[in-house]
PDB file of C-alpha atoms in Angstrom:
ATOM      1  CA  MET A 240      -4.513  12.605  -2.127  1.00 57.00           C
ATOM      2  CA  LEU A 241      -8.147  11.523  -2.278  1.00 62.00           C
ATOM      3  CA  ARG A 242      -7.691  10.399  -5.875  1.00 65.00           C
ATOM      4  CA  THR A 243      -4.665   8.277  -4.928  1.00 65.00           C
ATOM      5  CA  PHE A 244      -6.555   6.753  -2.015  1.00 65.00           C
ATOM      6  CA  LEU A 245      -9.539   5.888  -4.209  1.00 64.00           C
ATOM      7  CA  THR A 246      -7.236   4.355  -6.824  1.00 67.00           C
ATOM      8  CA  LEU A 247      -5.684   2.230  -4.102  1.00 67.00           C
ATOM      9  CA  LEU A 248      -9.073   1.036  -2.875  1.00 64.00           C
ATOM     10  CA  PHE A 249     -10.286   0.107  -6.337  1.00 65.00           C
ATOM     11  CA  SER A 250      -7.013  -1.651  -7.140  1.00 66.00           C
ATOM     12  CA  LEU A 251      -7.032  -3.706  -3.970  1.00 64.00           C
ATOM     13  CA  PHE A 252     -10.677  -4.591  -3.635  1.00 61.00           C
ATOM     14  CA  PHE A 253     -11.959  -4.714  -7.191  1.00 59.00           C
ATOM     15  CA  GLY A 254      -8.919  -5.962  -9.090  1.00 58.00           C
ATOM     16  CA  LEU A 255      -8.921  -3.084 -11.565  1.00 50.00           C
ATOM     17  CA  SER A 256      -5.152  -2.897 -11.606  1.00 51.00           C
ATOM     18  CA  ASN A 257      -3.249  -4.696 -14.367  1.00 55.00           C
ATOM     19  CA  ALA A 258      -0.410  -5.434 -11.968  1.00 54.00           C
ATOM     20  CA  GLN A 259      -0.440  -8.596  -9.887  1.00 84.00           C
ATOM     21  CA  LEU A 260       1.967  -7.024  -7.401  1.00 93.00           C
ATOM     22  CA  ILE A 261       1.378  -3.625  -5.800  1.00 93.00           C
ATOM     23  CA  ALA A 262       3.813  -1.793  -3.518  1.00 95.00           C
ATOM     24  CA  ILE A 263       2.266   0.864  -1.304  1.00 94.00           C
ATOM     25  CA  LYS A 264       4.685   3.403   0.142  1.00 95.00           C
ATOM     26  CA  ALA A 265       3.026   4.542   3.374  1.00 93.00           C
ATOM     27  CA  GLY A 266       4.390   7.528   5.291  1.00 93.00           C
ATOM     28  CA  LYS A 267       2.675   6.540   8.533  1.00 93.00           C
ATOM     29  CA  VAL A 268       0.752   3.402   9.470  1.00 91.00           C
ATOM     30  CA  LEU A 269      -1.404   3.401  12.595  1.00 89.00           C
ATOM     31  CA  ASP A 270      -2.047   0.192  14.530  1.00 87.00           C
ATOM     32  CA  PRO A 271      -5.427   0.898  16.150  1.00 88.00           C
ATOM     33  CA  SER A 272      -5.132  -2.026  18.575  1.00 91.00           C
ATOM     34  CA  THR A 273      -1.995  -0.579  20.213  1.00 93.00           C
ATOM     35  CA  GLY A 274      -2.156   3.059  19.133  1.00 92.00           C
ATOM     36  CA  SER A 275       1.405   2.845  17.802  1.00 93.00           C
ATOM     37  CA  VAL A 276       2.513   4.609  14.628  1.00 93.00           C
ATOM     38  CA  SER A 277       5.095   3.161  12.227  1.00 93.00           C
ATOM     39  CA  PHE A 278       6.898   5.443   9.780  1.00 96.00           C
ATOM     40  CA  ASN A 279       8.046   4.928   6.174  1.00 95.00           C
ATOM     41  CA  GLN A 280       6.477   1.524   5.667  1.00 94.00           C
ATOM     42  CA  VAL A 281       6.133  -0.480   2.463  1.00 95.00           C
ATOM     43  CA  ILE A 282       3.136  -2.763   2.024  1.00 92.00           C
ATOM     44  CA  LEU A 283       3.381  -5.405  -0.714  1.00 94.00           C
ATOM     45  CA  VAL A 284       0.041  -6.644  -2.017  1.00 93.00           C
ATOM     46  CA  GLU A 285      -0.074  -9.657  -4.298  1.00 91.00           C
ATOM     47  CA  ASN A 286      -3.356 -10.855  -5.810  1.00 87.00           C
ATOM     48  CA  SER A 287      -5.344  -8.638  -3.391  1.00 84.00           C
ATOM     49  CA  LYS A 288      -3.595 -10.074  -0.299  1.00 89.00           C
ATOM     50  CA  ILE A 289      -0.921  -8.466   1.850  1.00 90.00           C
ATOM     51  CA  LYS A 290       2.273 -10.410   1.199  1.00 93.00           C
ATOM     52  CA  GLU A 291       4.804  -8.411   3.208  1.00 94.00           C
ATOM     53  CA  PHE A 292       4.875  -5.296   5.378  1.00 90.00           C
ATOM     54  CA  GLY A 293       7.669  -3.279   6.953  1.00 93.00           C
ATOM     55  CA  ALA A 294      10.181  -0.463   6.784  1.00 93.00           C
ATOM     56  CA  ASN A 295      12.857  -2.656   5.201  1.00 95.00           C
ATOM     57  CA  THR A 296      10.607  -4.342   2.641  1.00 95.00           C
ATOM     58  CA  ALA A 297      12.175  -4.251  -0.824  1.00 95.00           C
ATOM     59  CA  ILE A 298       9.991  -3.261  -3.766  1.00 95.00           C
ATOM     60  CA  PRO A 299      10.296  -5.895  -6.496  1.00 94.00           C
ATOM     61  CA  LYS A 300      11.014  -4.844 -10.068  1.00 93.00           C
ATOM     62  CA  GLY A 301       7.818  -4.522 -12.081  1.00 91.00           C
ATOM     63  CA  ALA A 302       5.543  -3.839  -9.101  1.00 93.00           C
ATOM     64  CA  GLU A 303       2.970  -1.105  -9.448  1.00 93.00           C
ATOM     65  CA  ILE A 304       3.885   1.592  -6.915  1.00 94.00           C
ATOM     66  CA  ILE A 305       1.288   3.643  -5.091  1.00 93.00           C
ATOM     67  CA  ASP A 306       3.043   6.501  -3.311  1.00 94.00           C
ATOM     68  CA  LEU A 307       1.272   7.478  -0.110  1.00 93.00           C
ATOM     69  CA  SER A 308       4.531   8.455   1.589  1.00 93.00           C
ATOM     70  CA  LYS A 309       3.082  11.800   2.646  1.00 91.00           C
ATOM     71  CA  SER A 310      -0.053  10.215   4.082  1.00 86.00           C
ATOM     72  CA  THR A 311      -1.172   8.403   7.199  1.00 76.00           C
TER      73      THR A 311
END
C-alpha cells in the first residue's frame, strides 16, 4: 500500500507518469472540513489537476488506473 501511495504522489506532483489522465479508485475519501466519509469514489486527474470526482465517475479508456479501493 505504501508503494502505491508513493507512486500516486510522484505521478501527481512530479509528472513522472506517462499518462496525461489518471483515474484513482479510492475506497474511502474523508472530507476533513465536515468529517464525512464517501465510499467507492473515483478521482480523475488530468495534467496534475483534479478534473472530476465522485462515485459515478466513469473511467475513460486509456487512463492510467491507480487502485486504492482498499484504502482510505
